[in-house]
Coordinates of C-alpha atoms and ligand atoms in Angstrom, one line a residue:
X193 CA -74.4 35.7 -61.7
X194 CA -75.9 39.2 -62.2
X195 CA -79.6 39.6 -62.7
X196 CA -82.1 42.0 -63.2
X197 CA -82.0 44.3 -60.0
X198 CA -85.4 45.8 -58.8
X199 CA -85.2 48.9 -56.4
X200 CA -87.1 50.3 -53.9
X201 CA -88.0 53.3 -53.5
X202 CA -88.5 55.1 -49.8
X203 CA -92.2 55.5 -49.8
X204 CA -92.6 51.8 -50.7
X205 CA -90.7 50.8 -48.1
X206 CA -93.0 53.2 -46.0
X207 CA -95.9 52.0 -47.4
X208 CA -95.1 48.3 -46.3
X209 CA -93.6 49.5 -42.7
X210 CA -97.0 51.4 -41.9
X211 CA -99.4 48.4 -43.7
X212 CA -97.0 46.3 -41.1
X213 CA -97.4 48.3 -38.4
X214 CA -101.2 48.8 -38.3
X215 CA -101.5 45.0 -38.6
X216 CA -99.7 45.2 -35.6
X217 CA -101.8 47.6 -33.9
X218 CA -98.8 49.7 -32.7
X219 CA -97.6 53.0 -32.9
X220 CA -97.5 54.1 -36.1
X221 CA -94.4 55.9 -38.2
X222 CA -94.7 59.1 -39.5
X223 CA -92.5 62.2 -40.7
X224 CA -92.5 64.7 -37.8
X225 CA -90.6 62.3 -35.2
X226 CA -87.5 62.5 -33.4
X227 CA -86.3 58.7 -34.2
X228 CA -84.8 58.5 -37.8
X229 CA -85.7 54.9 -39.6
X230 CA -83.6 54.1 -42.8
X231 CA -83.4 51.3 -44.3
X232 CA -80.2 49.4 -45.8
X233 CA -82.5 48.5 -49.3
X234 CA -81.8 51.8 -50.4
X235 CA -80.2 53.1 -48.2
X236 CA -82.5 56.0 -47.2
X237 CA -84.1 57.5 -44.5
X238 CA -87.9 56.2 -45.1
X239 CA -89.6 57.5 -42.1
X240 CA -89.9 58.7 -38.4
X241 CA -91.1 57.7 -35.1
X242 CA -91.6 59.7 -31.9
X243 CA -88.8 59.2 -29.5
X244 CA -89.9 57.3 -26.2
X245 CA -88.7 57.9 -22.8
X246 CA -85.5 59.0 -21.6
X247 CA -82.9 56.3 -20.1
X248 CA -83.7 57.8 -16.7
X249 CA -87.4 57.6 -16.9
X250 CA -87.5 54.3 -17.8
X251 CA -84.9 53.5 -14.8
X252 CA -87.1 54.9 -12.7
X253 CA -90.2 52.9 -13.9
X254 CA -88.3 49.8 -14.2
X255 CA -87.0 50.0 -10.3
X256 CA -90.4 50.8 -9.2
X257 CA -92.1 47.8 -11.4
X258 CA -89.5 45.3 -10.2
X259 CA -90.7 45.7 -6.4
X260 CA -93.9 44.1 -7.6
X261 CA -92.8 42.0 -10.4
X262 CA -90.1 40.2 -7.8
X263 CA -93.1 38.6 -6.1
X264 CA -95.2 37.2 -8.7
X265 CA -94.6 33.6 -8.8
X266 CA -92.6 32.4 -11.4
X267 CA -94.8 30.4 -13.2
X268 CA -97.1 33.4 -13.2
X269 CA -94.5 35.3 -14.7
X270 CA -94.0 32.7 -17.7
X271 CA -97.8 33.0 -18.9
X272 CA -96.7 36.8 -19.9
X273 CA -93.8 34.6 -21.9
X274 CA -96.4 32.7 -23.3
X275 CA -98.7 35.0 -24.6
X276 CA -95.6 36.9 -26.4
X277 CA -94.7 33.8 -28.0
X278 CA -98.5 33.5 -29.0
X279 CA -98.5 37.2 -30.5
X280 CA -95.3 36.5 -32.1
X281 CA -96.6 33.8 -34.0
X282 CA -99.6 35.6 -35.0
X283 CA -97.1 38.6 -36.2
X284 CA -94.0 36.9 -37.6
X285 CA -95.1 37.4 -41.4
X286 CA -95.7 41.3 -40.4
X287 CA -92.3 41.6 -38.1
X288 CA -90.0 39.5 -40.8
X289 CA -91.3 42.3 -42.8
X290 CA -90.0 44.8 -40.3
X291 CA -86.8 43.1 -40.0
X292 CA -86.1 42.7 -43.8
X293 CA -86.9 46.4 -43.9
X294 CA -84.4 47.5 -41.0
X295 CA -81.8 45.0 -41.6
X296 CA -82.2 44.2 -44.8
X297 CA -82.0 40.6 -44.7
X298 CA -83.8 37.8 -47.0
X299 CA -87.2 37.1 -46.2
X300 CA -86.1 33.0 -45.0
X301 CA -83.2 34.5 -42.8
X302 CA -85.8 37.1 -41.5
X303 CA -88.6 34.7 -40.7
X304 CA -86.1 32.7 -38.9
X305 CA -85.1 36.1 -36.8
X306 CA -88.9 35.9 -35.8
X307 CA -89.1 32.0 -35.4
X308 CA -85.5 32.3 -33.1
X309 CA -87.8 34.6 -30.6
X310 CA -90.8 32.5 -30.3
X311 CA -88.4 29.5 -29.7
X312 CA -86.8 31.7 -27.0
X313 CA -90.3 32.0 -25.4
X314 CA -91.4 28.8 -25.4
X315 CA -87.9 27.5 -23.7
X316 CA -88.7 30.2 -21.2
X317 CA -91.7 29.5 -20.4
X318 CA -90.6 25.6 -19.6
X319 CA -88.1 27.6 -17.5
X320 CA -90.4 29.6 -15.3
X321 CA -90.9 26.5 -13.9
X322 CA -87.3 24.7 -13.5
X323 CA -85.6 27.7 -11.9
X324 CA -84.2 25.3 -9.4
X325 CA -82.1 25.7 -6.5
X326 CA -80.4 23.4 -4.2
X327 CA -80.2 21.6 -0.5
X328 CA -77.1 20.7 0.8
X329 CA -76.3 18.2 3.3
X330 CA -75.3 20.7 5.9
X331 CA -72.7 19.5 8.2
X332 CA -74.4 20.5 11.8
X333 CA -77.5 18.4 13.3
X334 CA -81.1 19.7 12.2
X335 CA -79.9 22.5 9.9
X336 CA -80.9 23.2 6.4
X337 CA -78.6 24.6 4.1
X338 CA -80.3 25.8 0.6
X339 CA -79.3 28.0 -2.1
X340 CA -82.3 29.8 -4.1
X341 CA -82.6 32.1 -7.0
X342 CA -84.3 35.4 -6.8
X343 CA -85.0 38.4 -9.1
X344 CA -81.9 40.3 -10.1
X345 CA -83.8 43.6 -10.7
X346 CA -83.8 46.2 -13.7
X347 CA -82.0 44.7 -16.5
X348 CA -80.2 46.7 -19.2
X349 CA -80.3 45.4 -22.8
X350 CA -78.1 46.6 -25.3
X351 CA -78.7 45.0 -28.7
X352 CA -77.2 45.5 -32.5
X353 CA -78.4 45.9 -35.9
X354 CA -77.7 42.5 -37.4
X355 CA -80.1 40.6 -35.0
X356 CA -82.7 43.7 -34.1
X357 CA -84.7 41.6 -32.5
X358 CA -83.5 37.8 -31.7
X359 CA -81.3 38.6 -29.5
X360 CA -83.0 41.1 -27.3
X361 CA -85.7 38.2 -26.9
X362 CA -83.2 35.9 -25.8
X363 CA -82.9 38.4 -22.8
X364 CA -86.2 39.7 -22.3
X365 CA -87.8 36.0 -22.3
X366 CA -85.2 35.1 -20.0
X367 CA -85.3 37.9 -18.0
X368 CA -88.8 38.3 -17.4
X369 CA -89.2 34.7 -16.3
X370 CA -86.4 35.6 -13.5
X371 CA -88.5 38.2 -12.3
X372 CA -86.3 41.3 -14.0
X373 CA -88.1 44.3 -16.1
X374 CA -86.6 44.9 -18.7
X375 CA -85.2 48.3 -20.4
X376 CA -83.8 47.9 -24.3
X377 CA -81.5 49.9 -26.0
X378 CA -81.9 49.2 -29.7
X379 CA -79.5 49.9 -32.6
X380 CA -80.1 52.7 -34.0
X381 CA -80.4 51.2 -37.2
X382 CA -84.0 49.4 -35.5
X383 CA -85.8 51.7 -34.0
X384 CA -89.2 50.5 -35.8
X385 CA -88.9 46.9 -35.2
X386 CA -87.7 47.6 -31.7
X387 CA -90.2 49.3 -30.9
X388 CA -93.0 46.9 -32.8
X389 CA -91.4 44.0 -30.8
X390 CA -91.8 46.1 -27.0
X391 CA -95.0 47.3 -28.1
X392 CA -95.8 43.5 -28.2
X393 CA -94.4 42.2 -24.9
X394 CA -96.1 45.3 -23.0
X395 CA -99.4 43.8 -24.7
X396 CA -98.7 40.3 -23.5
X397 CA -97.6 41.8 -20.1
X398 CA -101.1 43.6 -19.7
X399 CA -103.3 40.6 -21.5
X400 CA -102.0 38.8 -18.6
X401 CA -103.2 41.7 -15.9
X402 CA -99.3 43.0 -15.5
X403 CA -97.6 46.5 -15.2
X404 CA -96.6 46.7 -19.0
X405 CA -93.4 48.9 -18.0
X406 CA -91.8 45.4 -17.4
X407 CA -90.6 46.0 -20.9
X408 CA -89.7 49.3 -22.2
X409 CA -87.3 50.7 -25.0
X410 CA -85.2 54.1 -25.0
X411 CA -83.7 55.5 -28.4
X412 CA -80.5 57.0 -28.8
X413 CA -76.9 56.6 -29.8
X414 CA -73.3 56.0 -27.4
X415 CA -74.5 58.3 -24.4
X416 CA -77.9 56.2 -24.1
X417 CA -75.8 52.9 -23.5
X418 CA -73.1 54.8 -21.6
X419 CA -75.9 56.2 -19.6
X420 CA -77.4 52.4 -18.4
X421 CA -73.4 51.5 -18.2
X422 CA -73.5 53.6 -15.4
X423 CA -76.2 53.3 -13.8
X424 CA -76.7 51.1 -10.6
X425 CA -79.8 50.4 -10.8
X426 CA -79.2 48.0 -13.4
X427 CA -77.3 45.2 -11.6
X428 CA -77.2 43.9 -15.2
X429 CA -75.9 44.9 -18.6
X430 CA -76.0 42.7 -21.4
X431 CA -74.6 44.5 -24.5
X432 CA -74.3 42.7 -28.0
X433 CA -72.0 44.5 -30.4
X434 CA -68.7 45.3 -31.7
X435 CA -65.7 44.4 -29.2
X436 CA -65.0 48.6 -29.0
X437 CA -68.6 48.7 -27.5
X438 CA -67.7 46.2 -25.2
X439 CA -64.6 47.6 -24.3
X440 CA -66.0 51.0 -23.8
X441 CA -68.9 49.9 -21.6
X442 CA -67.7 46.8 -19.4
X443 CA -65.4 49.1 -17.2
X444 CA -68.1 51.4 -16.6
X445 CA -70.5 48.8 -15.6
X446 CA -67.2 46.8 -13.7
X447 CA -66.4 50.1 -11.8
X448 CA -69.6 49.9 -10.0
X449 CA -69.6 46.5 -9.4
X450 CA -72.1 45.8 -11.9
X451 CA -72.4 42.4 -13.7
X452 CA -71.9 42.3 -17.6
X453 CA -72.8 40.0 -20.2
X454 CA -71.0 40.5 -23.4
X455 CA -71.9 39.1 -26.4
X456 CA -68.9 41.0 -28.5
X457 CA -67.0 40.3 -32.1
X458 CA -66.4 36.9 -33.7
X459 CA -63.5 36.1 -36.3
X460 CA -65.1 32.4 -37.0
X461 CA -63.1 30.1 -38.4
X462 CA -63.7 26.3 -40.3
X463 CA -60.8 23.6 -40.6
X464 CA -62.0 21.2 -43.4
X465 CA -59.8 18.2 -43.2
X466 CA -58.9 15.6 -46.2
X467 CA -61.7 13.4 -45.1
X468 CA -64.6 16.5 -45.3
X469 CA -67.5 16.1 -47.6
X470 CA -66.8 18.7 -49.7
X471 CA -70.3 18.6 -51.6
X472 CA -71.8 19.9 -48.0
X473 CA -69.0 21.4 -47.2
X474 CA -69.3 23.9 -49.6
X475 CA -73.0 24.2 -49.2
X476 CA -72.3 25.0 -45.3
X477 CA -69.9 27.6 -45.8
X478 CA -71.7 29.7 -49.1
X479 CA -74.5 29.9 -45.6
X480 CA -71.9 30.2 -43.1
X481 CA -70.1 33.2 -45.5
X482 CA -72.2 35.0 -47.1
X483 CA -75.5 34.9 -45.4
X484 CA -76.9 37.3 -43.7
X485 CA -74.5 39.3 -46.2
X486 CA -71.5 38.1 -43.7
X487 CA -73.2 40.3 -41.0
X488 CA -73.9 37.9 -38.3
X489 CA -71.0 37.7 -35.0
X490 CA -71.3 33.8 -36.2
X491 CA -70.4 34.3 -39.7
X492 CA -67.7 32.4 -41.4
X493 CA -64.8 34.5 -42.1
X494 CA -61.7 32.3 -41.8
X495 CA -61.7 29.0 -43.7
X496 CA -58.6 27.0 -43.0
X497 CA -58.2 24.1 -45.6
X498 CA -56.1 20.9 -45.5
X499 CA -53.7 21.8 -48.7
X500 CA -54.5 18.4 -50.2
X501 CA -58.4 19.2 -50.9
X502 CA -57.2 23.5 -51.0
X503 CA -57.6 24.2 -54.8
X504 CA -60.8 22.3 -55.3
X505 CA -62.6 23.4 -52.2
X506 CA -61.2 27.4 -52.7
X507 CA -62.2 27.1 -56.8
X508 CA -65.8 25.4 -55.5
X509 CA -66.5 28.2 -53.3
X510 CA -65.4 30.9 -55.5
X511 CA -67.5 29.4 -57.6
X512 CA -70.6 29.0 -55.3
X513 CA -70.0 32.6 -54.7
X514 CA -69.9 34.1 -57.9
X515 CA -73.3 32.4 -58.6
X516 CA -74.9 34.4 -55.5
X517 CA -77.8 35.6 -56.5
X518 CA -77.2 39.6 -54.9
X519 CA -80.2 41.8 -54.7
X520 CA -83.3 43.3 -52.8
X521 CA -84.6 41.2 -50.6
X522 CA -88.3 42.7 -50.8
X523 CA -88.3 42.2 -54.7
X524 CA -85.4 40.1 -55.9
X525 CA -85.9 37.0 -53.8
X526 CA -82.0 36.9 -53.5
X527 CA -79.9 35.0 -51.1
X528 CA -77.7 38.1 -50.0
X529 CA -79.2 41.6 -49.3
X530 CA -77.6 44.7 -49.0
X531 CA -74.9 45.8 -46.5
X532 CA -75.7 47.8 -43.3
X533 CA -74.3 51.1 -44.7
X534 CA -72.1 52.4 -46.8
X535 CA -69.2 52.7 -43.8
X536 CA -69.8 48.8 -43.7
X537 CA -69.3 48.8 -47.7
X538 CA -66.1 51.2 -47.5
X539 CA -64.5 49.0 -44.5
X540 CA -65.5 45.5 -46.3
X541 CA -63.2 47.9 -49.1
X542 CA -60.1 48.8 -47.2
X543 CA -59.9 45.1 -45.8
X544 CA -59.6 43.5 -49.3
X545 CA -57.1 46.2 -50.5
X546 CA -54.9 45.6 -47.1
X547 CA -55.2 41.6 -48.0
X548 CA -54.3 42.3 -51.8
X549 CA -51.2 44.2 -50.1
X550 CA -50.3 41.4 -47.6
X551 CA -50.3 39.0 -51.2
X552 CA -53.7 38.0 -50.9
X553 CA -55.7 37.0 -54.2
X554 CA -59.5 38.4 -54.2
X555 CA -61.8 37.3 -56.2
X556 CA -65.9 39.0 -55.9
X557 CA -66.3 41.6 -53.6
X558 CA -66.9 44.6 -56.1
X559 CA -69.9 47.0 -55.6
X560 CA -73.5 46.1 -57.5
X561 CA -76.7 48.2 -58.3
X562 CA -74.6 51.4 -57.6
X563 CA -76.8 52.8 -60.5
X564 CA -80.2 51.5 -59.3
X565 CA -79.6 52.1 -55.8
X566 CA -76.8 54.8 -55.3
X567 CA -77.3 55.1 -51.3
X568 CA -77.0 51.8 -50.8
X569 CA -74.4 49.0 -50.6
X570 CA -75.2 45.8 -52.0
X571 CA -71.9 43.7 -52.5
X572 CA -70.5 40.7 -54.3
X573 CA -69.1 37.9 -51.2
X574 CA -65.2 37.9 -51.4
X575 CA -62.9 35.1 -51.4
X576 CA -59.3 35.6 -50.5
X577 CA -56.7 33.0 -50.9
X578 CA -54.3 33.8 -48.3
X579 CA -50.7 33.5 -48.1
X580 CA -50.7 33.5 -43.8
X581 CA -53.2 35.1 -41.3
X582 CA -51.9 38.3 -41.5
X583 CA -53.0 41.4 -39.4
X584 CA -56.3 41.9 -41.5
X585 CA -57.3 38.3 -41.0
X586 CA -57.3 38.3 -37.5
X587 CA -59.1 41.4 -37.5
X588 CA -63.3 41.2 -37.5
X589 CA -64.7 42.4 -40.6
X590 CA -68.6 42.5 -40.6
X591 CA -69.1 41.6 -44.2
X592 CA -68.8 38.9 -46.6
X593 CA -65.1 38.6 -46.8
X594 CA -63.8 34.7 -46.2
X595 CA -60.0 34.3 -46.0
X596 CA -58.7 30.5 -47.3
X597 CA -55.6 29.5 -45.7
X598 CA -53.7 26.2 -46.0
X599 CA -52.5 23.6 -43.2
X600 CA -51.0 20.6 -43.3
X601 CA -51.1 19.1 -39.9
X602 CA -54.2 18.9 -37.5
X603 CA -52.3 20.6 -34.8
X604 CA -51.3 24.0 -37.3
X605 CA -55.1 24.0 -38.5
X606 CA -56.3 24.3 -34.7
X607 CA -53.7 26.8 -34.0
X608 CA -54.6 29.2 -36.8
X609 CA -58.0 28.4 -35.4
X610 CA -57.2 30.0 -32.1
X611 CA -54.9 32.4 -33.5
X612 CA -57.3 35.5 -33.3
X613 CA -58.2 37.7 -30.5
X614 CA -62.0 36.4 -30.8
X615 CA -63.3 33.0 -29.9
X616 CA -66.8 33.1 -30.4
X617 CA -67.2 30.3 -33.7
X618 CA -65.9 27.3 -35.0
X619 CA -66.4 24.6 -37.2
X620 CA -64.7 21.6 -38.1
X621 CA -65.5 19.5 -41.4
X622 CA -64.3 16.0 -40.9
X623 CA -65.7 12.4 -41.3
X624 CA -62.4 11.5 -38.8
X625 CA -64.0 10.5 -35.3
X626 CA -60.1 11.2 -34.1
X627 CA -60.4 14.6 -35.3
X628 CA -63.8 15.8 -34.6
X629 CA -63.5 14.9 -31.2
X630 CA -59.6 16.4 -30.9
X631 CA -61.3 19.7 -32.1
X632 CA -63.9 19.8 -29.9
X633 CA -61.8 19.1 -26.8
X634 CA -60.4 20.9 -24.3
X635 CA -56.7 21.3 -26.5
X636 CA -59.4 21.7 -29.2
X637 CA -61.5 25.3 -30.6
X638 CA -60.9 28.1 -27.9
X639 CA -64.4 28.8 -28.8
X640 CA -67.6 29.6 -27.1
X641 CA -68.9 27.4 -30.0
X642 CA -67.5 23.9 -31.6
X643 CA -69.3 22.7 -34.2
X644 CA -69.1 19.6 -36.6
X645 CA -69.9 19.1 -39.9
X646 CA -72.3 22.3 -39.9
X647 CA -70.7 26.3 -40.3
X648 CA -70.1 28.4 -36.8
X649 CA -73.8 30.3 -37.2
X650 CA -76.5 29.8 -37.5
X651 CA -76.8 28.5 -33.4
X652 CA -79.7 26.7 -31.8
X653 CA -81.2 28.9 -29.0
X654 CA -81.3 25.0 -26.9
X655 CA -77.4 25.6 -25.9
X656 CA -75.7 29.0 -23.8
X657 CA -75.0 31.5 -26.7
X658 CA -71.8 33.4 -26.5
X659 CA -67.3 33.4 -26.6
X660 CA -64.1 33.1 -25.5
X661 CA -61.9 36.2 -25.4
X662 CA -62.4 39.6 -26.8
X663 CA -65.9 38.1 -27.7
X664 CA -66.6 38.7 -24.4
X665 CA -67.1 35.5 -22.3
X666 CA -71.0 36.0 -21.8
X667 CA -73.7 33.2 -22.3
X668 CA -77.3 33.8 -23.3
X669 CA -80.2 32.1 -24.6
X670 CA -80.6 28.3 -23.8
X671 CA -78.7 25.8 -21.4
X672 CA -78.3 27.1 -17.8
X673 CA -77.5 31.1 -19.5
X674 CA -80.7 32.2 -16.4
X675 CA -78.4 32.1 -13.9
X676 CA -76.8 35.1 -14.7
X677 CA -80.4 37.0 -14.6
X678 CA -80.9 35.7 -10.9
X679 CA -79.4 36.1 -7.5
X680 CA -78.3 33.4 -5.5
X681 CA -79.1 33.0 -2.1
X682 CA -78.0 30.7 0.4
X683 CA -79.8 30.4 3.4
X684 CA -79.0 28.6 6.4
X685 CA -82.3 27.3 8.6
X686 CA -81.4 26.1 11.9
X687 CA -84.3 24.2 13.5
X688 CA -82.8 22.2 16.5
X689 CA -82.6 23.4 20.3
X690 CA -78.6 24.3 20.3
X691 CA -76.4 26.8 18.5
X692 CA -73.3 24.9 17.5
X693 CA -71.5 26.8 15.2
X694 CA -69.5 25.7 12.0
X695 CA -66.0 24.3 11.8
X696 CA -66.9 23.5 15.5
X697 CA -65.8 26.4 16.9
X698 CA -66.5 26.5 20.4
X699 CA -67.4 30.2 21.7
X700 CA -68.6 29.9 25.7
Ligands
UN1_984 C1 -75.5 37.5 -33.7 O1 -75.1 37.6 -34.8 O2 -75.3 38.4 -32.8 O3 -76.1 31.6 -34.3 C2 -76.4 36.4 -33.2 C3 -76.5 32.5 -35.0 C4 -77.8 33.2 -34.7 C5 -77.6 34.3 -33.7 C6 -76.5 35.2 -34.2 N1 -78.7 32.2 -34.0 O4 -76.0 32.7 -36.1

């Protein structure tokens, strides 16, 4: 379905950012700034900002803030939480707007960016006061043996495009509660939402009569990341990106003995079975697929269909697909936006022609409004009917490209499945209790995520975020994911008159 496309131009978009912004009562963009800000809409440059501090200044600050910060008590330490989920609220209309801007994505999927960081905070703030350790019976007469959580210290967050905010709140809410400052490296492709979203938590961190350097944001490309990589004053990196990122900083940080959390690439796949309710079946994987414009880790790419239901689910979708409605999300009220950039377009490109090659069948994906909008790269969803999970499907495309392959036996459909180097997603759609419960077992998904009856994205922050794999093996957001922000401690307390030692060693 093609209709009417409505462009933006650069100084509407700047128009909106600055209204944004000054709603916000942060620092405002302008044209003489170091900090490019471009949006994917049109795929122009629309403004500036001033670049903030260098990595090292902000190491600095944030080792010197956490020798105070350590000692507030944790509860204390969750109020700052709270009153960033409170201006978060008041804000999300102004930072969706942000978002949409930077990311480009629909104003519902934006809002929910928003809605996904207040959740964050609230869970954290129920945290700050369940950061429980343990007492063990200890095995000698009137000892106590306890282990405790403490502050980590400085905490390095490294954070894509594709969630520009979300998921640096999943660390920050988290990590302040545990006591850590925190020091964010945006994408480059966020600087304005980044830095709306810091400006914020340094508000909340001073409305509560805190240092507001417990949150601070530094700019830059590679050497930036490379830079906190190294550094040991972060005993924590968590980096979110493509698996070469990963790759590239998790020695670094490894060498010094650092600890990592990756949240890396995704090659998600859903097995519908013979029994599937196709009707929301196909709903969940036109979401799963092609929202976000196929530019979440969680997106659908693989869809691995039992052959008797194949040629009605593949025609359904193709079908759902081709009825998309593609445009700008600021004017068109679409249901996909643009793509990042036009690298994203030409790789989304190249993968289709290598699948035609490998005797795949392609139907959508062509280039739209490259009149209307030449810089930028809005795109029609693919569907490939595949022939076998060749090279290109195992590889992670970050667009809307879905593969269909065929299975006949449960056992093939969960081996394709786990036939990738990723193992972040999964879905299974089944009304077959048997199955379900097969695929979510431990000869089940090799995934970080196993979901049924709903797409791989699209996550609760409740549950530990993260995958199997080359995605990296990290956990964040819900579930017990604030133990990796803390240090444990065991302590041994002996209060009796002796000194007998353990394993009752005897040493006169
Ligand atoms: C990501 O794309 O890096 O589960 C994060 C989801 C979202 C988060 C995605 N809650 O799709």
């Amino acid at each position: 379905m093609v209709t009417a496309f409505n462009p933006s131009s650069s100084a509407e978009i700047r128009s909106l950012a600055a209204d944004a912004l000054e709603r916000l009562g942060v620092a405002a963009i302008g044209t003489d700034g170091d900090v490019e800000a471009r949006s994917p809409i049109t795929g122009l440059p629309y403004a500036t900002i001033p670049s903030s501090l260098t990595a090292e200044d902000a190491a600095i600050r944030a080792a010197e803030v956490f020798t105070t910060w350590r000692d507030v008590p944790a509860p204390r330490r969750g109020e700052v939480v709270r009153r960033l989920g409170e201006l978060l609220r008041l804000h999300l209309d102004d930072l969706a707007t942000l978002v949409q801007i930077e990311a480009g994505k629909i104003r519902s999927e934006a809002l929910g960016e928003v809605r996904e960081m207040i959740d964050v905070c609230d869970f954290a703030v129920g945290l700050s006061r369940q950061l429980h350790g343990l007492t063990i019976a200890s095995e000698r007469p009137r000892h106590r043996l306890t282990e405790t959580w403490h502050p980590m210290g400085p905490i390095a967050v490294v954070t894509a495009f594709n969630f520009p905010v979300a998921v640096w709140s999943w660390n920050a809410a988290l990590a302040l509660v545990c006591g850590d400052p925190v020091v964010w490296k945006p994408s480059d492709h966020s600087p304005v939402t980044a830095s709306a979203c810091n400006a914020l938590a340094r508000r909340a961190a001073t409305d509560c009569g805190i240092d507001p350097d417990v949150c601070q944001v530094v700019f830059g490309g590679a050497e930036v990341g490379r830079s906190l990589a190294s550094d040991p004053r972060f005993p924590l990196v968590s980096a979110t990106g493509s698996t070469r990122m990963g790759r590239e900083l998790a020695p670094v940080v490894a060498s010094r003995f650092g600890r990592s959390i990756l949240e890396l690439g995704g090659n998600n796949a859903a097995i519908v079975a013979p029994s599937a309710d196709l009707d929301m079946t196909v709903r969940a994987i036109t979401f799963a697929a092609a929202g976000t414009a196929g530019q979440r880790c969680t997106s659908l790419r693989r869809l691995i269909v039992h052959e008797s239901v194949a040629d009605e689910l593949s025609d359904r979708v193709e079908r759902a697909f081709a009825r998309l409605r593609v445009g700008n999300p600021l004017h068109d009220d679409p249901l996909v936006g643009p793509l990042i950039t036009q690298e994203a377009r030409r790789l989304m490109e190249n993968a289709l022609d290598v699948a035609r090659a490998d005797g795949g069948s392609v139907v959508g994906g062509e280039r739209m409004f490259a009149d209307q909008a030449p810089e930028a790269s809005y795109v029609r969803p693919a569907v490939v009917r595949m022939p076998a999970q060749t090279e290109i499907v195992r590889t992670e495309t970050f667009a809307p490209v879905l593969y269909v392959m065929t299975y006949r036996e449960l056992d093939e459909a969960i081996a394709l499945q786990n036939g990738v180097p990723q193992g972040l997603a999964s879905s299974i759609f089944t009304t077959d209790l048997r199955e379900a419960e097969r695929f979510t077992g431990p000869s089940g998904s090799d995934c970080g995520i196993a979901n049924v009856n709903i797409g791989p994205s699209g996550a609760e922050i409740g549950g530990a975020f993260g995958g199997e794999k080359e995605t990296g093996g990290g956990r964040e957001s819900g579930s017990d994911s604030w133990k990796a922000y803390m240090r444990r401690s065991t302590a041994t307390v002996n209060y009796s008159n002796e000194l007998p030692l353990a394993q009752g060693v005897v040493f006169e």
